[in-house]
Short mmCIF file of C-alpha atoms and ligand atoms in Angstrom, two decimals:
data_model
loop_
_atom_site.label_atom_id
_atom_site.label_comp_id
_atom_site.label_asym_id
_atom_site.label_seq_id
_atom_site.Cartn_x
_atom_site.Cartn_y
_atom_site.Cartn_z
CA MET A 1 0.27 36.45 -11.61
CA LYS A 2 2.24 39.53 -12.58
CA ILE A 3 4.12 41.16 -9.85
CA ASN A 4 5.34 44.83 -9.44
CA ILE A 5 9.01 44.44 -8.66
CA SER A 6 10.50 47.22 -6.41
CA ASN A 7 14.20 46.59 -7.19
CA ALA A 8 14.94 47.12 -3.42
CA THR A 9 16.86 44.45 -1.56
CA PHE A 10 15.93 43.00 1.69
CA SER A 11 17.50 44.67 4.97
CA SER A 12 21.04 43.26 5.61
CA ILE A 13 20.49 44.35 9.36
CA VAL A 14 17.55 42.02 9.75
CA GLY A 15 19.63 39.44 7.44
CA ILE A 16 22.48 39.74 10.07
CA GLY A 17 20.06 39.03 13.12
CA GLU A 18 18.94 36.01 11.29
CA LYS A 19 22.29 34.85 10.78
CA VAL A 20 23.30 35.27 14.37
CA LYS A 21 20.14 33.45 15.50
CA LYS A 22 21.08 30.67 13.30
CA ALA A 23 24.69 30.42 14.47
CA GLU A 24 23.59 30.50 18.20
CA LEU A 25 21.08 27.50 17.33
CA GLU A 26 23.70 25.46 15.49
CA SER A 27 26.70 26.06 17.89
CA GLY A 28 24.92 26.33 21.08
CA GLU A 29 27.09 29.33 22.04
CA LYS A 30 25.80 32.67 22.74
CA TYR A 31 26.37 35.45 20.51
CA LEU A 32 26.35 39.32 21.23
CA ALA A 33 23.82 41.06 19.07
CA LEU A 34 25.23 44.45 18.27
CA ASN A 35 23.79 44.35 14.96
CA ARG A 36 20.28 45.67 16.17
CA GLY A 37 19.25 49.38 16.34
CA VAL A 38 17.49 48.95 19.83
CA ASN A 39 18.44 49.76 23.38
CA ALA A 40 19.22 46.55 25.00
CA VAL A 41 20.59 47.55 28.48
CA VAL A 42 17.43 47.29 30.41
CA ASP A 43 13.80 46.71 29.69
CA ILE A 44 11.36 49.73 30.50
CA ASN A 45 9.52 48.49 33.40
CA LEU A 46 5.61 48.66 32.62
CA SER A 47 4.30 47.19 35.69
CA GLU A 48 2.65 50.24 37.13
CA ILE A 49 1.38 51.25 33.53
CA VAL A 50 -0.47 47.88 33.12
CA LYS A 51 -2.49 48.54 36.14
CA GLN A 52 -3.94 51.81 34.63
CA ILE A 53 -5.17 50.21 31.45
CA ASP A 54 -8.95 49.43 31.02
CA PHE A 55 -9.03 46.42 28.66
CA ASN A 56 -12.97 46.34 28.78
CA SER A 57 -13.15 49.87 27.47
CA LYS A 58 -14.42 51.09 23.91
CA GLU A 59 -11.31 52.92 23.71
CA PHE A 60 -9.07 49.93 24.12
CA GLN A 61 -11.45 47.70 21.76
CA VAL A 62 -12.45 49.72 19.06
CA TYR A 63 -10.81 51.87 15.87
CA ALA A 64 -9.00 54.65 17.02
CA PRO A 65 -9.38 58.11 15.02
CA THR A 66 -7.47 58.16 11.72
CA ARG A 67 -4.77 60.79 13.21
CA GLY A 68 -4.52 58.98 16.43
CA PHE A 69 -6.23 59.63 20.07
CA ASN A 70 -6.68 63.13 21.17
CA ASN A 71 -5.33 61.93 24.50
CA LEU A 72 -2.12 60.91 22.99
CA ARG A 73 -1.71 63.70 20.50
CA ASP A 74 -2.24 66.07 23.37
CA SER A 75 0.05 64.40 25.46
CA ILE A 76 2.72 64.88 22.68
CA ILE A 77 2.08 68.34 22.71
CA ASN A 78 3.01 68.67 26.26
CA GLU A 79 6.19 66.36 26.02
CA TYR A 80 7.46 67.63 22.89
CA PHE A 81 5.88 71.01 22.02
CA GLN A 82 5.99 73.05 25.29
CA SER A 83 2.20 72.49 25.92
CA LYS A 84 1.16 74.71 22.83
CA LYS A 85 -2.23 73.41 22.14
CA GLU A 86 -2.49 75.24 18.90
CA LYS A 87 0.06 72.84 17.50
CA LEU A 88 -2.52 69.69 18.28
CA LYS A 89 -3.67 70.14 14.55
CA ASN A 90 -0.07 69.63 13.12
CA ILE A 91 0.30 66.20 14.94
CA SER A 92 -0.52 62.68 13.18
CA ILE A 93 0.01 59.22 14.93
CA THR A 94 1.56 56.64 12.83
CA PRO A 95 2.40 52.96 13.36
CA GLY A 96 6.15 53.83 13.93
CA GLY A 97 8.95 55.93 12.10
CA MET A 98 9.40 53.81 9.01
CA PRO A 99 5.74 53.92 7.75
CA ALA A 100 5.91 57.72 8.51
CA LEU A 101 9.15 57.95 6.44
CA ASP A 102 7.52 56.52 3.54
CA LEU A 103 4.52 58.53 3.74
CA VAL A 104 6.52 61.65 3.67
CA ILE A 105 8.70 60.41 0.68
CA GLN A 106 5.38 59.84 -1.13
CA LEU A 107 3.65 63.17 -0.36
CA VAL A 108 6.15 65.72 -0.80
CA ASP A 109 6.57 66.31 -4.35
CA ALA A 110 10.36 66.29 -4.50
CA LYS A 111 12.27 65.42 -7.45
CA ARG A 112 15.72 65.00 -5.34
CA VAL A 113 15.92 63.40 -1.85
CA PHE A 114 19.15 64.14 0.00
CA PHE A 115 20.64 61.52 2.66
CA PRO A 116 23.66 62.04 4.70
CA LYS A 117 26.78 60.37 3.18
CA LEU A 118 26.52 57.65 6.00
CA TYR A 119 22.87 56.77 6.37
CA TRP A 120 20.37 54.23 7.60
CA GLY A 121 20.08 51.86 4.69
CA SER A 122 16.23 52.10 4.79
CA TYR A 123 16.09 55.39 3.45
CA SER A 124 17.28 54.69 0.34
CA LYS A 125 15.36 51.36 0.04
CA ILE A 126 12.05 53.42 0.66
CA ALA A 127 13.07 55.92 -2.08
CA THR A 128 13.92 53.11 -4.49
CA ILE A 129 10.29 51.52 -3.93
CA ARG A 130 8.72 54.87 -4.39
CA GLY A 131 10.95 55.63 -7.43
CA LYS A 132 12.59 58.77 -6.08
CA LYS A 133 15.78 59.91 -7.27
CA TYR A 134 18.40 60.18 -4.16
CA LEU A 135 21.83 61.91 -3.52
CA PHE A 136 23.97 62.37 -0.68
CA TYR A 137 25.44 65.34 1.43
CA ASN A 138 28.59 65.32 3.47
CA ASP A 139 27.53 68.16 5.85
CA LEU A 140 24.68 70.52 6.05
CA SER A 141 26.46 73.65 4.84
CA ASN A 142 27.40 72.00 1.57
CA PHE A 143 24.35 72.01 -0.62
CA ASP A 144 24.27 74.15 -3.79
CA ASN A 145 21.06 75.09 -5.76
CA LEU A 146 18.55 73.86 -3.27
CA SER A 147 14.95 74.45 -4.15
CA GLU A 148 11.30 73.55 -3.26
CA ASP A 149 12.25 70.41 -5.52
CA ASP A 150 14.40 68.86 -2.90
CA LEU A 151 13.76 67.11 0.38
CA VAL A 152 16.50 66.87 2.82
CA PHE A 153 16.86 63.79 5.59
CA ILE A 154 18.72 64.68 8.85
CA CYS A 155 19.27 61.95 11.38
CA ASP A 156 20.94 63.36 14.52
CA PRO A 157 22.51 61.61 16.68
CA ASN A 158 23.07 59.97 13.37
CA ASN A 159 22.64 56.20 12.61
CA PRO A 160 25.08 54.75 11.89
CA THR A 161 28.00 56.87 13.44
CA GLY A 162 26.23 57.81 16.61
CA ILE A 163 27.81 61.48 15.90
CA LYS A 164 25.48 64.14 17.57
CA MET A 165 25.74 67.74 15.74
CA ASP A 166 26.00 70.99 17.75
CA ASP A 167 22.42 71.86 18.30
CA HIS A 168 22.99 75.56 17.27
CA TYR A 169 24.85 74.68 14.00
CA LEU A 170 21.80 72.21 13.27
CA PHE A 171 19.24 74.52 14.07
CA GLU A 172 20.79 77.36 12.05
CA SER A 173 21.65 74.97 9.16
CA ILE A 174 17.89 73.74 8.78
CA LYS A 175 16.69 77.40 8.65
CA GLU A 176 19.06 78.23 5.78
CA ILE A 177 18.19 75.12 3.96
CA THR A 178 14.38 75.74 4.40
CA LYS A 179 14.74 79.36 3.52
CA LYS A 180 15.81 78.08 -0.05
CA GLY A 181 12.29 76.49 -0.25
CA ALA A 182 13.63 72.89 0.41
CA THR A 183 11.78 70.68 2.70
CA VAL A 184 13.76 69.17 5.94
CA LEU A 185 12.60 65.90 7.20
CA PHE A 186 14.01 65.57 10.77
CA ASP A 187 14.18 61.90 11.62
CA SER A 188 15.96 61.67 14.82
CA PRO A 189 14.54 58.91 17.09
CA TYR A 190 17.66 58.57 19.13
CA ARG A 191 17.62 62.07 20.23
CA LYS A 192 15.27 62.00 23.25
CA ILE A 193 17.27 59.04 24.74
CA PHE A 194 19.78 61.80 25.75
CA TYR A 195 17.76 64.92 25.63
CA ASP A 196 14.97 66.37 27.23
CA ASP A 197 14.68 70.07 26.06
CA ASP A 198 12.68 72.36 23.83
CA PHE A 199 14.52 71.55 20.49
CA PHE A 200 11.40 69.76 18.87
CA ASP A 201 9.33 72.79 19.39
CA LYS A 202 11.67 75.37 18.10
CA LEU A 203 12.20 72.96 15.08
CA SER A 204 8.41 73.08 14.69
CA GLU A 205 8.33 76.82 14.18
CA ILE A 206 10.22 76.65 11.06
CA ASP A 207 8.13 76.39 7.86
CA ASN A 208 9.16 73.46 5.48
CA VAL A 209 10.29 71.23 8.34
CA ILE A 210 8.77 67.68 8.75
CA ILE A 211 9.33 65.95 12.01
CA VAL A 212 9.00 62.07 12.01
CA GLU A 213 9.28 60.86 15.50
CA SER A 214 9.18 57.32 17.12
CA PHE A 215 8.59 55.79 20.51
CA SER A 216 10.61 52.63 19.57
CA LYS A 217 13.94 54.04 20.60
CA TRP A 218 13.83 56.47 23.58
CA ILE A 219 11.13 54.73 25.48
CA GLY A 220 12.32 51.34 24.21
CA LEU A 221 8.88 50.22 22.74
CA SER A 222 9.73 49.10 19.25
CA GLY A 223 7.06 46.26 19.22
CA LEU A 224 3.98 48.69 19.84
CA ARG A 225 4.85 50.45 16.47
CA VAL A 226 3.84 54.06 17.31
CA GLY A 227 5.54 57.23 16.19
CA PHE A 228 4.19 60.36 14.80
CA ILE A 229 4.50 63.24 12.09
CA TYR A 230 4.54 66.72 12.96
CA SER A 231 3.94 69.28 9.95
CA ASN A 232 2.53 72.92 10.08
CA ASN A 233 1.61 72.71 6.39
CA ASP A 234 -2.28 72.11 6.20
CA ILE A 235 -2.27 70.61 2.78
CA PHE A 236 0.26 68.05 3.65
CA ASN A 237 -1.60 67.33 6.75
CA SER A 238 -4.88 66.97 4.80
CA GLU A 239 -3.32 64.45 2.28
CA LEU A 240 -1.65 62.67 5.24
CA ASN A 241 -5.05 62.22 6.91
CA ILE A 242 -6.39 60.59 3.79
CA ARG A 243 -3.48 58.50 3.29
CA LEU A 244 -3.38 57.33 7.06
CA LEU A 245 -6.93 56.06 6.68
CA TYR A 246 -6.50 54.10 3.43
CA GLU A 247 -3.08 52.60 4.44
CA PHE A 248 -3.97 51.84 8.19
CA ASN A 249 -7.58 52.50 9.00
CA GLY A 250 -6.31 53.59 12.48
CA ILE A 251 -3.30 52.86 14.64
CA SER A 252 -3.57 50.33 17.32
CA SER A 253 -5.54 51.69 20.09
CA ALA A 254 -3.94 49.40 22.66
CA SER A 255 -0.46 50.58 21.53
CA GLN A 256 -1.39 54.36 21.74
CA ILE A 257 -2.88 53.87 25.19
CA VAL A 258 0.28 52.58 26.60
CA VAL A 259 2.51 55.21 25.02
CA ASP A 260 0.12 57.90 26.32
CA LYS A 261 0.26 56.59 29.71
CA ILE A 262 4.13 56.38 29.67
CA ILE A 263 4.64 59.98 28.47
CA SER A 264 1.94 61.66 30.57
CA THR A 265 1.51 59.94 33.92
CA LYS A 266 3.67 60.40 37.00
CA GLU A 267 4.58 56.50 36.82
CA GLY A 268 5.18 56.39 33.23
CA LYS A 269 7.52 59.37 33.39
CA LEU A 270 9.26 57.64 36.23
CA ALA A 271 9.49 54.54 34.30
CA HIS A 272 11.17 56.06 31.31
CA THR A 273 13.51 58.19 33.29
CA GLU A 274 14.93 55.19 34.79
CA PHE A 275 14.99 53.44 31.49
CA ARG A 276 17.08 56.25 30.06
CA LYS A 277 19.27 56.83 32.98
CA GLU A 278 20.57 53.11 32.91
CA THR A 279 20.85 53.14 28.99
CA ILE A 280 22.72 56.28 28.92
CA ASN A 281 25.05 55.29 31.62
CA ASN A 282 26.05 51.92 29.89
CA ILE A 283 26.30 53.48 26.66
CA GLN A 284 28.98 55.93 28.06
CA GLN A 285 30.90 53.21 29.67
CA ASN A 286 30.88 51.45 26.32
CA ILE A 287 31.97 54.50 24.26
CA ASP A 288 34.68 54.88 26.83
CA PHE A 289 35.81 51.47 26.17
CA LEU A 290 36.07 51.80 22.37
CA LYS A 291 38.04 54.92 22.64
CA ARG A 292 40.57 53.44 25.34
CA ASN A 293 41.11 50.57 23.28
CA SER A 294 41.57 52.50 19.84
CA LEU A 295 38.48 50.72 18.45
CA LEU A 296 36.84 53.78 17.06
CA VAL A 297 37.31 54.69 13.33
CA GLU A 298 39.93 57.71 13.36
CA ASN A 299 38.77 59.25 10.01
CA ILE A 300 35.07 59.17 10.82
CA TYR A 301 35.16 60.58 14.22
CA GLU A 302 38.47 62.81 14.27
CA ASN A 303 38.53 64.51 17.53
CA ARG A 304 34.84 63.84 18.11
CA LEU A 305 33.21 61.14 20.06
CA PRO A 306 29.83 59.30 19.26
CA ILE A 307 26.91 59.89 21.67
CA GLY A 308 25.34 56.64 20.97
CA ILE A 309 23.44 54.53 20.28
CA PHE A 310 25.69 53.19 17.62
CA ALA A 311 29.41 53.52 16.99
CA VAL A 312 31.83 52.65 14.15
CA ILE A 313 34.63 50.34 14.87
CA ASN A 314 37.68 49.51 12.89
CA ARG A 315 36.88 45.72 12.73
CA ASP A 316 34.99 44.14 9.84
CA GLU A 317 31.51 42.28 9.99
CA ASP A 318 33.05 38.81 9.52
CA PHE A 319 35.86 39.10 12.01
CA LEU A 320 33.36 40.11 14.68
CA PHE A 321 31.24 37.25 13.66
CA ARG A 322 33.90 34.80 14.12
CA ASN A 323 34.18 36.30 17.46
CA ARG A 324 30.54 35.70 18.22
CA ILE A 325 29.59 39.51 17.87
CA GLY A 326 26.74 40.46 15.50
CA ALA A 327 27.52 43.77 13.75
CA VAL A 328 26.74 45.50 10.52
CA GLY A 329 29.53 46.25 7.98
CA MET A 330 29.92 49.78 7.22
CA ASP A 331 29.49 49.26 3.56
CA LYS A 332 25.76 48.76 4.11
CA PHE A 333 25.56 52.50 5.45
CA CYS A 334 27.12 54.17 2.31
CA TYR A 335 26.85 54.32 -1.41
CA SER A 336 30.25 55.20 -2.31
CA ASP A 337 33.76 53.89 -1.21
CA LYS A 338 32.05 50.62 -0.06
CA ASP A 339 35.52 48.86 -0.12
CA ILE A 340 36.98 51.41 2.34
CA TYR A 341 33.87 50.99 4.60
CA SER A 342 33.50 47.43 4.59
CA LYS A 343 36.87 47.18 6.78
CA TYR A 344 34.38 48.73 9.70
CA SER A 345 31.34 47.79 11.42
CA ARG A 346 28.44 49.54 12.89
CA VAL A 347 27.96 48.32 16.40
CA SER A 348 25.09 49.05 18.88
CA VAL A 349 26.47 50.44 22.14
CA SER A 350 23.32 50.21 23.97
CA VAL A 351 23.94 46.98 25.94
CA LYS A 352 25.20 46.15 29.38
CA ASN A 353 28.98 47.28 29.83
CA SER A 354 29.73 44.04 31.54
CA ILE A 355 28.68 42.23 28.51
CA PHE A 356 30.10 44.57 26.03
CA THR A 357 33.64 44.49 27.54
CA GLU A 358 33.58 40.82 27.85
CA TYR A 359 32.78 40.24 24.25
CA LEU A 360 34.94 43.18 22.94
CA GLY A 361 37.95 42.44 25.28
CA LYS A 362 38.29 39.22 23.30
CA ILE A 363 38.95 41.11 19.82
CA LEU A 364 41.71 43.40 21.08
C1 PLP B 401 17.30 56.67 11.98
C2 PLP B 401 15.88 55.70 12.01
N1 PLP B 401 14.84 56.29 11.78
C3 PLP B 401 13.65 55.57 12.04
C4 PLP B 401 13.68 54.31 12.52
C5 PLP B 401 12.34 53.64 12.48
O1 PLP B 401 12.13 53.02 13.62
P1 PLP B 401 10.46 52.40 13.73
O2 PLP B 401 9.81 52.24 12.71
O3 PLP B 401 10.63 51.41 14.90
O4 PLP B 401 9.90 53.72 14.48
C6 PLP B 401 14.86 53.72 12.78
C7 PLP B 401 15.00 52.46 13.28
O5 PLP B 401 15.82 51.83 13.33
C8 PLP B 401 16.01 54.50 12.42
O6 PLP B 401 17.19 53.74 12.88
#
């Protein structure tokens, strides 16, 4: 058998997760898994949602439409786009954010793809698999010669630093970049944990912006594999429709129904509000702990603070692992200066504050 080799390597984040589990089994000791990109303060309570689902319905049991259930797309319009029904045609449901990023990289005919200097490693893996040339930017005002051959990824709050840009600066920069003909891919699945405003709606009015969103983070349901793509480009949407059909043949009906109930019903909204409140509260306490104990990397944060769900600390991955803390070395989130960044680690701050301080207290 002859195999097409992608030249991408397996995710080190997933690799570290496996290493933590193995160490726990072998030593019988509990590790604190801060290597993960999920909210682990509390689970979202779905008890009231489950009661509302009819498992014996056609809707639950049979293929969903290629671009997703209209009910869910409609609820997304209400949740993200100020109930503007004319935007419904611009929304396609996807099985989470990762496949959505992969589809955008394939569909946009860009010669160069730009990632932030500190970036989620999966971006470059996807670009490698799809044979796209990628480069890096320091900040959004420092591009030269952007054109329609370029695709710029934006992740805010950033994975891995947890830094949130000023919204006005972010918005104006996106306008500038897209004015030059470049496409902006806005991939910010952590934003809605912290914000409930009209930013996505404003963003959706700018031409050449593609929004990739996910329900993995802000409602805590990474296991359901639901996200969406928003684009106001009709040709893009029509190609996307074809690709969604032949890649996925419909996204899980069950998952779409659950997500729809969470973002559209009174009980669902209460559940995600509680989930986010508890999550943010613990995140803030954890960031405060890192700051008080001088664990944040100064040359990354300068006079700012991360908002979460990640922070970068001045201890390396091996040291943390020896102290039974799973974390990901920052060399996995950059392309150059790996020797400098390997002294630092990305940790999730979305865990219970009592456990966080118990484990991190031991490394001071
Ligand atoms: C920046 C960023 N984008 C997208 C995703 C994709 O998540 P999912 O495929 O679960 O929607 C993640 C997950 O870790 C992420 O950190």
